[in-house]
Short mmCIF file of C-alpha atoms and ligand atoms in Angstrom, two decimals:
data_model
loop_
_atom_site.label_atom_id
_atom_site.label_comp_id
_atom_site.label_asym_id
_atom_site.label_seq_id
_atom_site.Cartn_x
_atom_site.Cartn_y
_atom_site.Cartn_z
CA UNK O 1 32.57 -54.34 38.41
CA UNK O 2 29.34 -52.12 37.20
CA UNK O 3 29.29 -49.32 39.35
CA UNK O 4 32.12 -49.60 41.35
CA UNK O 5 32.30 -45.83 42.61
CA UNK O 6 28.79 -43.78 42.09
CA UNK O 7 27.73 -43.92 38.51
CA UNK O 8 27.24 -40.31 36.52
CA UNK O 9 25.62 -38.99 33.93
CA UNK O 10 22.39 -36.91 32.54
CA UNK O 11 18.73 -38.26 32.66
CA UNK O 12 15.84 -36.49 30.37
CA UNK O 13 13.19 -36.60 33.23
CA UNK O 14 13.72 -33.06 35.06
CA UNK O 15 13.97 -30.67 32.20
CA UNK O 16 12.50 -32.54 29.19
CA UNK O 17 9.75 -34.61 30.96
CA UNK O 18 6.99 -36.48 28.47
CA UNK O 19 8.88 -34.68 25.08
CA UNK O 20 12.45 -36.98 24.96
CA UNK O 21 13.42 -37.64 21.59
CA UNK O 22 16.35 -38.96 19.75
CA UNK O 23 17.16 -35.14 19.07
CA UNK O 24 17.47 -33.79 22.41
CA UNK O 25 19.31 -37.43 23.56
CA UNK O 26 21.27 -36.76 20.30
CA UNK O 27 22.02 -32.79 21.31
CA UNK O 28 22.82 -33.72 25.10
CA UNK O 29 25.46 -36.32 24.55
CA UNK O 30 27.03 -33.77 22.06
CA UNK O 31 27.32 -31.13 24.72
CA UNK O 32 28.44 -33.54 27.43
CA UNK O 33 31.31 -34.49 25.11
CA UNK O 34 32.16 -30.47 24.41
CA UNK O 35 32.26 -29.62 27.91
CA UNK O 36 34.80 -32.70 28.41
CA UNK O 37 32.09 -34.70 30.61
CA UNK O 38 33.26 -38.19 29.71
CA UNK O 39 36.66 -37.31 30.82
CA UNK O 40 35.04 -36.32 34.30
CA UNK O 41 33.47 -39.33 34.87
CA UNK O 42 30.23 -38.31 33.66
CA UNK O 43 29.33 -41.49 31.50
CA UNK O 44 25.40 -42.40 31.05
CA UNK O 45 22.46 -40.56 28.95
CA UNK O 46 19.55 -41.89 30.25
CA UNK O 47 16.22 -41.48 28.47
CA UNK O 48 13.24 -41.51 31.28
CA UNK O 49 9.73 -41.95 31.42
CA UNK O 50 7.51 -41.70 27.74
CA UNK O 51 10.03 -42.66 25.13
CA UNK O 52 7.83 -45.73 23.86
CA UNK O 53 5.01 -45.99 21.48
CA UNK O 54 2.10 -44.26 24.61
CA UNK O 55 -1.04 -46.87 23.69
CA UNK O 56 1.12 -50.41 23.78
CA UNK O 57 3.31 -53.34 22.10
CA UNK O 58 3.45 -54.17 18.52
CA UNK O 59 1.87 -57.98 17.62
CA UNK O 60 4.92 -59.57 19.01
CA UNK O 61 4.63 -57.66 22.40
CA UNK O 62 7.50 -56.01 22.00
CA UNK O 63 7.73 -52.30 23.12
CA UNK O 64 7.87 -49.92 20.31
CA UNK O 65 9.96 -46.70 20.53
CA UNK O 66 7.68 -43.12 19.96
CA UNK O 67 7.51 -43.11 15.80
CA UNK O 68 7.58 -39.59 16.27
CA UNK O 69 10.21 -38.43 18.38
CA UNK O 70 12.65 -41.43 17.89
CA UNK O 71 12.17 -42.33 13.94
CA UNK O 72 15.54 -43.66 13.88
CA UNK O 73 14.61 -46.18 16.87
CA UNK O 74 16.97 -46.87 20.03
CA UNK O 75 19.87 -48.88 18.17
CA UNK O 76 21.25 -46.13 15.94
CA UNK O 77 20.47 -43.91 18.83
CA UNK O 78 22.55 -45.91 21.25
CA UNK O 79 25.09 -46.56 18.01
CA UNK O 80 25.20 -42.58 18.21
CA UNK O 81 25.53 -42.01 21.81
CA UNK O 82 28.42 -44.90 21.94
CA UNK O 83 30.43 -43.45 19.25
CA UNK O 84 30.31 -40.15 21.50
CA UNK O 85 31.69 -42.20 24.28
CA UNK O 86 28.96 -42.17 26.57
CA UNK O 87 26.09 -45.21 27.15
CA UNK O 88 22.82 -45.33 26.81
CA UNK O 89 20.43 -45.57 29.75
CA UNK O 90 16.75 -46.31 29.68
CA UNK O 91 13.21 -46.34 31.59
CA UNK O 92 10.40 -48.87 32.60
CA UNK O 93 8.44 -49.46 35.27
CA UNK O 94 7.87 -53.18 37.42
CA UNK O 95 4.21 -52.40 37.01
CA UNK O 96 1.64 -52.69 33.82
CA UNK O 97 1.70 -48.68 32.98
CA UNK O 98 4.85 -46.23 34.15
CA UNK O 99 4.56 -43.20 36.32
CA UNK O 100 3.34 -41.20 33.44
CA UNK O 101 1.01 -43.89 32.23
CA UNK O 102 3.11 -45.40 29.12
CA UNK O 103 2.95 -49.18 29.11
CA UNK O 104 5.54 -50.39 32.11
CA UNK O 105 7.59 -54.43 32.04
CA UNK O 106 5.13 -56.15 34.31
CA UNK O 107 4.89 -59.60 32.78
CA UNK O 108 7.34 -58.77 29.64
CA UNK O 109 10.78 -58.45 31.88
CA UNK O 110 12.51 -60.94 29.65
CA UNK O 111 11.14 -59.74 26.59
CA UNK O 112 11.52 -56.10 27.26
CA UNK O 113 15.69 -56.96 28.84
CA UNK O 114 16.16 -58.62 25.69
CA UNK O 115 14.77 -56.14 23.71
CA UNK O 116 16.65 -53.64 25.31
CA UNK O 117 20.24 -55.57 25.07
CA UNK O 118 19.65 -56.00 20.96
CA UNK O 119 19.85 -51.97 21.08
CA UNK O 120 23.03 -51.85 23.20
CA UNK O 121 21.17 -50.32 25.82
CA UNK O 122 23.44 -50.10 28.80
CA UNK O 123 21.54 -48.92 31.88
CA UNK O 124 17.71 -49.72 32.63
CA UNK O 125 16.07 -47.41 35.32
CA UNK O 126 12.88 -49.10 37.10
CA UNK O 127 10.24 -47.06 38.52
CA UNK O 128 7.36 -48.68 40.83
CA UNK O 129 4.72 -46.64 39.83
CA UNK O 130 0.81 -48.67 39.54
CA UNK O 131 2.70 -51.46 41.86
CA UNK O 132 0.88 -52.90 44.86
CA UNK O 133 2.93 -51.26 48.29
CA UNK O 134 4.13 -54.34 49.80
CA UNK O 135 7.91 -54.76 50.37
CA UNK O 136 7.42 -58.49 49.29
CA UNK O 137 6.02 -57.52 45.96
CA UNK O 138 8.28 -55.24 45.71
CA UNK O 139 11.54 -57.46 45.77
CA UNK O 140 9.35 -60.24 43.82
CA UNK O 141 9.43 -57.81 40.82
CA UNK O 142 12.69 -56.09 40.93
CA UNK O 143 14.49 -59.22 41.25
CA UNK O 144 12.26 -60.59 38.16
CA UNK O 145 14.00 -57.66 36.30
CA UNK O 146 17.28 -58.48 37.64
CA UNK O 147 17.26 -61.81 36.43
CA UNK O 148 16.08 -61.02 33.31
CA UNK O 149 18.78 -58.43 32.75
CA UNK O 150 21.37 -60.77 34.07
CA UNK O 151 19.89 -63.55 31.71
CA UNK O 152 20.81 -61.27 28.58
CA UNK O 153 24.46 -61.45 29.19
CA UNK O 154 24.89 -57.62 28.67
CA UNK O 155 26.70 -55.75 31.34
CA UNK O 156 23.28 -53.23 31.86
CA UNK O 157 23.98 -51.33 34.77
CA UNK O 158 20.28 -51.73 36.96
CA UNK O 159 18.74 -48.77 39.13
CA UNK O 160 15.69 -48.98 41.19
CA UNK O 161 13.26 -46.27 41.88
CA UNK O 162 10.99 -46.96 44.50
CA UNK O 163 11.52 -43.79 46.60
CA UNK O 164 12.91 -45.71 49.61
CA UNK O 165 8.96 -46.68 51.28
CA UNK O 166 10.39 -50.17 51.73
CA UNK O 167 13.70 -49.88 52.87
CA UNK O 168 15.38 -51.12 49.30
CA UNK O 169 18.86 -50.37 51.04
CA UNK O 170 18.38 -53.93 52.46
CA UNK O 171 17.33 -56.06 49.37
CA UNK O 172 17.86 -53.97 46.30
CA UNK O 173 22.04 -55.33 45.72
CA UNK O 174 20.68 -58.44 45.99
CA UNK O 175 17.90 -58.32 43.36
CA UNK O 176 20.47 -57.39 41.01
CA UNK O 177 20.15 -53.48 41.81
CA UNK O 178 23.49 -50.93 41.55
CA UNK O 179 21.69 -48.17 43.22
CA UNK O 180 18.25 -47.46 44.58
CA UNK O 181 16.34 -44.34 45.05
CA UNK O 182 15.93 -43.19 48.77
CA UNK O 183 14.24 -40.28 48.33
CA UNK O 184 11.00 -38.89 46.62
CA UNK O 185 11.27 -36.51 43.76
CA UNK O 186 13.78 -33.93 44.55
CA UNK O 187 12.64 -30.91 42.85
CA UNK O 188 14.30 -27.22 42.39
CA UNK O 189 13.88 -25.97 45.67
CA UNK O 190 16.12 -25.37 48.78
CA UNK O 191 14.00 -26.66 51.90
CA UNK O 192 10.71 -27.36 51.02
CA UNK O 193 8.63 -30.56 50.88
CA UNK O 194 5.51 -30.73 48.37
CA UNK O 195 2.09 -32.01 49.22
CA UNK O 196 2.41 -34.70 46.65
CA UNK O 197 5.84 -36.35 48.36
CA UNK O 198 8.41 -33.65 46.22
CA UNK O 199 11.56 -33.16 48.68
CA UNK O 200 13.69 -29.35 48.24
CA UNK O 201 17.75 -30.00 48.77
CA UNK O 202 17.55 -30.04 52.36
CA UNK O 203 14.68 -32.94 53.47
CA UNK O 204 16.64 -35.07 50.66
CA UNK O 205 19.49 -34.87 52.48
CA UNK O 206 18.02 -36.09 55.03
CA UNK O 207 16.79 -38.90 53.77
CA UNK O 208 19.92 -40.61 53.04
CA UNK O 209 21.57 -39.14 56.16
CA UNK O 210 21.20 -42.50 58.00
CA UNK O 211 22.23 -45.00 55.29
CA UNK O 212 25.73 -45.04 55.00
CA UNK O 213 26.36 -48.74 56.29
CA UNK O 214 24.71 -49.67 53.30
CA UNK O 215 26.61 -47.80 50.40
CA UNK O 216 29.51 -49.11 48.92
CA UNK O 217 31.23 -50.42 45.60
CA UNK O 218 28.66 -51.96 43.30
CA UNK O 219 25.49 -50.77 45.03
CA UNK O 220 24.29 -46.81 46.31
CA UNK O 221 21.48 -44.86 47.99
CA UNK O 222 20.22 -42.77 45.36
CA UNK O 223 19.63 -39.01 46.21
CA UNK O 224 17.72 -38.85 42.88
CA UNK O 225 18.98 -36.32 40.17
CA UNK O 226 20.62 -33.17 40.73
CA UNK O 227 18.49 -30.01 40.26
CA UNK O 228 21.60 -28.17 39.67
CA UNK O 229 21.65 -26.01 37.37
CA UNK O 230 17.81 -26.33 36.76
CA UNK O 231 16.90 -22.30 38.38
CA UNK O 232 13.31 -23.41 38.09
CA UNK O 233 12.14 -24.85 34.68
CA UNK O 234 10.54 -27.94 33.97
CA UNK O 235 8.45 -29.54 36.90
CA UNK O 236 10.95 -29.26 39.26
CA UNK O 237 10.64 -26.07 41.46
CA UNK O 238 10.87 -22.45 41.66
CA UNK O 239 14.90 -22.49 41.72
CA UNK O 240 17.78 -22.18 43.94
CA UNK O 241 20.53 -19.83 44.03
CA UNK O 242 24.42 -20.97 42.85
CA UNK O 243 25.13 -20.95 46.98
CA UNK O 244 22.60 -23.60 46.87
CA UNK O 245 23.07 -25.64 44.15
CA UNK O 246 26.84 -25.96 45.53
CA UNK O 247 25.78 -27.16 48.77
CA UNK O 248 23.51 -29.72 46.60
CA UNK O 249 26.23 -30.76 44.56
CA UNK O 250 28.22 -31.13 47.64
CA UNK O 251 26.18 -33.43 49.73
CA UNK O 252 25.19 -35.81 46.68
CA UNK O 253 29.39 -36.00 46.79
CA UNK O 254 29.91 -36.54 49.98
CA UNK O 255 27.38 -39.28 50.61
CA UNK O 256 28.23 -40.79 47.29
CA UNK O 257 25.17 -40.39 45.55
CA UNK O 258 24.84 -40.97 41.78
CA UNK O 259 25.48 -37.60 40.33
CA UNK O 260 22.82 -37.90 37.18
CA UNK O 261 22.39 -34.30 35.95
CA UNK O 262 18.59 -32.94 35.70
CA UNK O 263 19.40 -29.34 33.61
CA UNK O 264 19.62 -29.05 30.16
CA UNK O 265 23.05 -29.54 29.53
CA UNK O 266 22.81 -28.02 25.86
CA UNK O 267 22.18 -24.77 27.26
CA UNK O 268 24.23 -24.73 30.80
CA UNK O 269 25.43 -21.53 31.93
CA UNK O 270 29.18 -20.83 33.34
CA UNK O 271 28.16 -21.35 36.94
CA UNK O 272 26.61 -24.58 36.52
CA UNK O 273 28.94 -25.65 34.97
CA UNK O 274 31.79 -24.11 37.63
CA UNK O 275 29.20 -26.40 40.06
CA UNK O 276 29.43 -29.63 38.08
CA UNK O 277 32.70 -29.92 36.75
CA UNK O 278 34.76 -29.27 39.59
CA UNK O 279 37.48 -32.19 38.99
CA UNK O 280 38.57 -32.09 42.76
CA UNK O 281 35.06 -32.38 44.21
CA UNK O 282 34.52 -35.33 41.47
CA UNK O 283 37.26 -37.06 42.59
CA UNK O 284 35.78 -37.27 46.36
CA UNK O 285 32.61 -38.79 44.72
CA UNK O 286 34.53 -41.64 42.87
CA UNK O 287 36.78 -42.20 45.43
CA UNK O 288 37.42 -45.82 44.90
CA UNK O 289 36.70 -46.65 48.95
CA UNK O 290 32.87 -45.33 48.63
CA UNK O 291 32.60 -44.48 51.77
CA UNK O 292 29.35 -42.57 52.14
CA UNK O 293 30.12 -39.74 54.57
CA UNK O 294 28.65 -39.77 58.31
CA UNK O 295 27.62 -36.20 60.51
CA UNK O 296 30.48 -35.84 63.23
CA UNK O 297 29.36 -32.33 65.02
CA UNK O 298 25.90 -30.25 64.64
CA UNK O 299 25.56 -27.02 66.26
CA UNK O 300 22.23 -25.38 65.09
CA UNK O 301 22.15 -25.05 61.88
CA UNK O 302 25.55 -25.86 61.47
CA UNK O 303 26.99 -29.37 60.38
CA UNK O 304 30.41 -30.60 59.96
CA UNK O 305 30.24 -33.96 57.38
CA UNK O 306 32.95 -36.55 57.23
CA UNK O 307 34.22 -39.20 54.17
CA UNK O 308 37.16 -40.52 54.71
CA UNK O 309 39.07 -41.14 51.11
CA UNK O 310 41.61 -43.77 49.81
CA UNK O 311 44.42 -42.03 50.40
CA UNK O 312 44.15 -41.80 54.38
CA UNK O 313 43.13 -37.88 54.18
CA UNK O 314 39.26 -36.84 54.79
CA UNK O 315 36.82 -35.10 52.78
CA UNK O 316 34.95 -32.61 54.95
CA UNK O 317 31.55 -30.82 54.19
CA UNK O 318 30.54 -27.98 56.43
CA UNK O 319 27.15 -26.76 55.81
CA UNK O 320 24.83 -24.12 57.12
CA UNK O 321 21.17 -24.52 56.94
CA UNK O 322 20.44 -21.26 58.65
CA UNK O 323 19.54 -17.74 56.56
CA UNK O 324 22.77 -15.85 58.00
CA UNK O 325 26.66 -16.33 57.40
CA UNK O 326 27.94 -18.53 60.05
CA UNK O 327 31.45 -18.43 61.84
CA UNK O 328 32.09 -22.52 62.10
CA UNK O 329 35.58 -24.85 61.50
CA UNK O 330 36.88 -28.06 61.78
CA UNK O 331 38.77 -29.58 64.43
CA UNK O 332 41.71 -32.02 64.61
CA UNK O 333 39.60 -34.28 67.18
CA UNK O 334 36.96 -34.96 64.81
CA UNK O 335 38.98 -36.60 62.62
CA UNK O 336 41.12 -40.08 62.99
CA UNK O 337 44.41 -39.93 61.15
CA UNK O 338 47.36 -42.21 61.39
CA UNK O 339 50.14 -40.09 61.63
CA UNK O 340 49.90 -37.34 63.92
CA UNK O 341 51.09 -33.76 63.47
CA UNK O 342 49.55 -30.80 61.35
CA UNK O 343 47.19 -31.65 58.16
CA UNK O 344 46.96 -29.71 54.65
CA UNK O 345 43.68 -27.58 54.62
CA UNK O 346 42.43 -27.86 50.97
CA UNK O 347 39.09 -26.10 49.93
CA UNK O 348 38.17 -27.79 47.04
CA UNK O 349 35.70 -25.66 45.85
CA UNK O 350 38.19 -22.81 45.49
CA UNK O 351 41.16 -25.67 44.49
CA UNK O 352 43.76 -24.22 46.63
CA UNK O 353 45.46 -25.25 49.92
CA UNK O 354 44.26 -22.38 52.27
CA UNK O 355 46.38 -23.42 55.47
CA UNK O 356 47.24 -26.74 58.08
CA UNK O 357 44.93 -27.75 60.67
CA UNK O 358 46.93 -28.31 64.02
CA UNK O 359 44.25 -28.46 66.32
CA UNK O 360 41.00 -26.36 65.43
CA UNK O 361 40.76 -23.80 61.93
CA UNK O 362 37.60 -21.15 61.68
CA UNK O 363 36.01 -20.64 58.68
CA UNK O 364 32.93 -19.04 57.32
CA UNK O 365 30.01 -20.74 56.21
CA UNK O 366 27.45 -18.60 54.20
CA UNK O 367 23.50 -18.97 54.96
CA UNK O 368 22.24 -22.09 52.78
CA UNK O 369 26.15 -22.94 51.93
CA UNK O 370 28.95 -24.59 52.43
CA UNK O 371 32.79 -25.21 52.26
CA UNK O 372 33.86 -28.22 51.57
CA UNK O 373 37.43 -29.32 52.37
CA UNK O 374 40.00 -32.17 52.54
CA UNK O 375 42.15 -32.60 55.35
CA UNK O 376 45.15 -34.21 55.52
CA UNK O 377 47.19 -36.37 52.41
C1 GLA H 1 8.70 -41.01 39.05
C2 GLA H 1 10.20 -41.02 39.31
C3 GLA H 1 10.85 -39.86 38.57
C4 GLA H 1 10.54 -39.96 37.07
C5 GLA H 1 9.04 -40.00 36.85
C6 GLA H 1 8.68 -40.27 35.41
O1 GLA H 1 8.10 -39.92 39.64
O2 GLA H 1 10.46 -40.94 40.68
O3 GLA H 1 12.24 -39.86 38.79
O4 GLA H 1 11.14 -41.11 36.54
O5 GLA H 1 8.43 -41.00 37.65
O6 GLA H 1 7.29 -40.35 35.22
#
């Protein structure tokens, strides 16, 4: 099954913006396969917004890759990125012009799919930019897609960027969708929303809060790409601190976002990468179950975060939205377990067992943090 836990990977859009090329694609799958990404789960490039030829089709109407910055052309690039191990992703947009104003599928979605499958392109992200607001419309045209993608016999993984204005969580799977966007633009910033619909960490979160009936194996609410790592270049924001980015990196876990990295992965830093490639806190985001977590207590700022995990323990996010430290813990009524008797405290962020919940364990939460945990198993 495509997607059966949350996909992974690296898209261009928060870092490189209009300027992808077959270099930096190139460059990034190279360092995903140094820092022993693939092996983490971390599996798709994807190449956003611009990559085509900017004024049109060529006399056959087929899209034409950017002469300049992909003179090669997609198939030796995808040829390249598949002999690294990874697959190739893709952008287009169920509208006559993308966000950015390159020429978008609207009309061409069997062309375009087929064009696209002939380069071994494995993942197609649609954007709904130029497209009239109507939820009707809206499932018209992503379905079109989906049957078109379907109809080239390639396994192309399909994700849907609409934002979440008309509800995609209930039609998206069925127009062929693996995963749909909830959530504006998140850009590089803690707990802030823009004027022109950007969301900071925090008001993303919240967006998805509600929508965990409708995650699962083969279909997720998007959280958009992580800033992580991004400390304020590109478009994206002014930055966030490493306490941040790990609560960030924490929630898109815990209610099993797709992790697609936004920061330039040729030139991450040792804590971004500490935040990233945390194999315990990966494992709770492919847990096969994909069971997007739920909020069990909230005391202020405070929030205690539940997913429950294959092997009958929990995984347990406590966060603090407040500006001080926080004294906060768990306790053994907020959880169901079938055996009774005293659990394994694990703190996966620090990867070591740090005691047994019997019936309530403290711990301290810094301001804008989190620890997350799993109990039990
Ligand atoms: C929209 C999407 C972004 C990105 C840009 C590209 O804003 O939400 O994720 O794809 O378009 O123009």
């Amino acid at each position: 099954m495509l997607a059966a836990t949350p996909p992974m990977g690296w898209n261009s859009w928060n870092t490189i913006g209009h300027g992808v090329s077959e270099e930096v694609v190139r460059e990034t799958a190279e360092a995903m396969k140094r820092f022993g990404m693939r092996e983490l789960g971390y599996e798709y490039v994807v190449i956003d917004d611009c990559w085509s030829h900017k004024e049109g089709r060529d006399k056959n109407g087929n899209l034409i890759p950017d002469a300049e910055r992909f003179p090669n052309g997609m198939k030796a690039l995808a040829d390249y990125v598949h002999g690294l191990g990874f697959k190739l992703g893709i952008y287009s947009d169920a509208a006559e012009l993308t966000c950015a104003k390159w020429p978008g599928s609207y009309g061409h979605e069997e062309q375009d799919a087929a064009l696209w499958a002939s380069w071994g392109i494995d993942f197609l992200k649609y954007d709904y930019c130029h497209a009239p607001g109507d939820q009707t419309t809206a499932i018209e045209r992503y379905s079109a897609m989906g049957e078109a993608l379907r109809a080239t016999g390639r396994e192309i993984l399909y994700s849907a960027c609409e934002w979440g204005g008309r509800a995609p969580w209930t039609w998206a799977r069925n127009a062929g969708c693996h995963m749909w966007r909830v959530t504006g633009d998140v850009v590089d910033r803690f707990d802030t929303t823009l004027d022109w619909g950007g969301l900071g960490i925090l008001p993303a979160l919240d967006r998805a809060a509600h929508l965990h009936e409708y995650a699962g194996p083969g279909g997720w609410n998007d959280m958009d790409m992580l800033v992580v790592g991004c400390r304020g270049m590109g478009h994206t924001g002014t930055g966030c601190t490493d306490t941040e980015y790990r609560l960030h990196m924490t929630m898109w876990v815990m209610l099993a976002s797709p992790l697609m990295c936004g920061n330039d992965i040729r030139k991450m830093d040792t804590e971004t990468a500490a935040i990233l490639l945390n194999p315990e806190v990966l494992a709770v985001s492919q847990d096969p179950d994909g069971i997007q977590a739920e909020i069990v207590d909230k005391e202020g700022p405070l929030e205690t975060w539940v997913k429950p995990l294959v092997d009958g323990g929990v995984a347990v996010a406590l966060i603090n939205r407040g500006h001080s430290d926080a004294e906060y813990g768990i306790h053994a009524d907020d959880f169901i377990f079938e055996e009774e008797g005293p659990k394994l405290v694990r703190d996966l962020w620090a990867r070591s067992d740090i005691g047994e919940l019997v019936e309530a364990f403290p711990v301290e939460v810094p301001a804008h943090g989190t620890v997350m945990l799993k109990v039990g198993e």
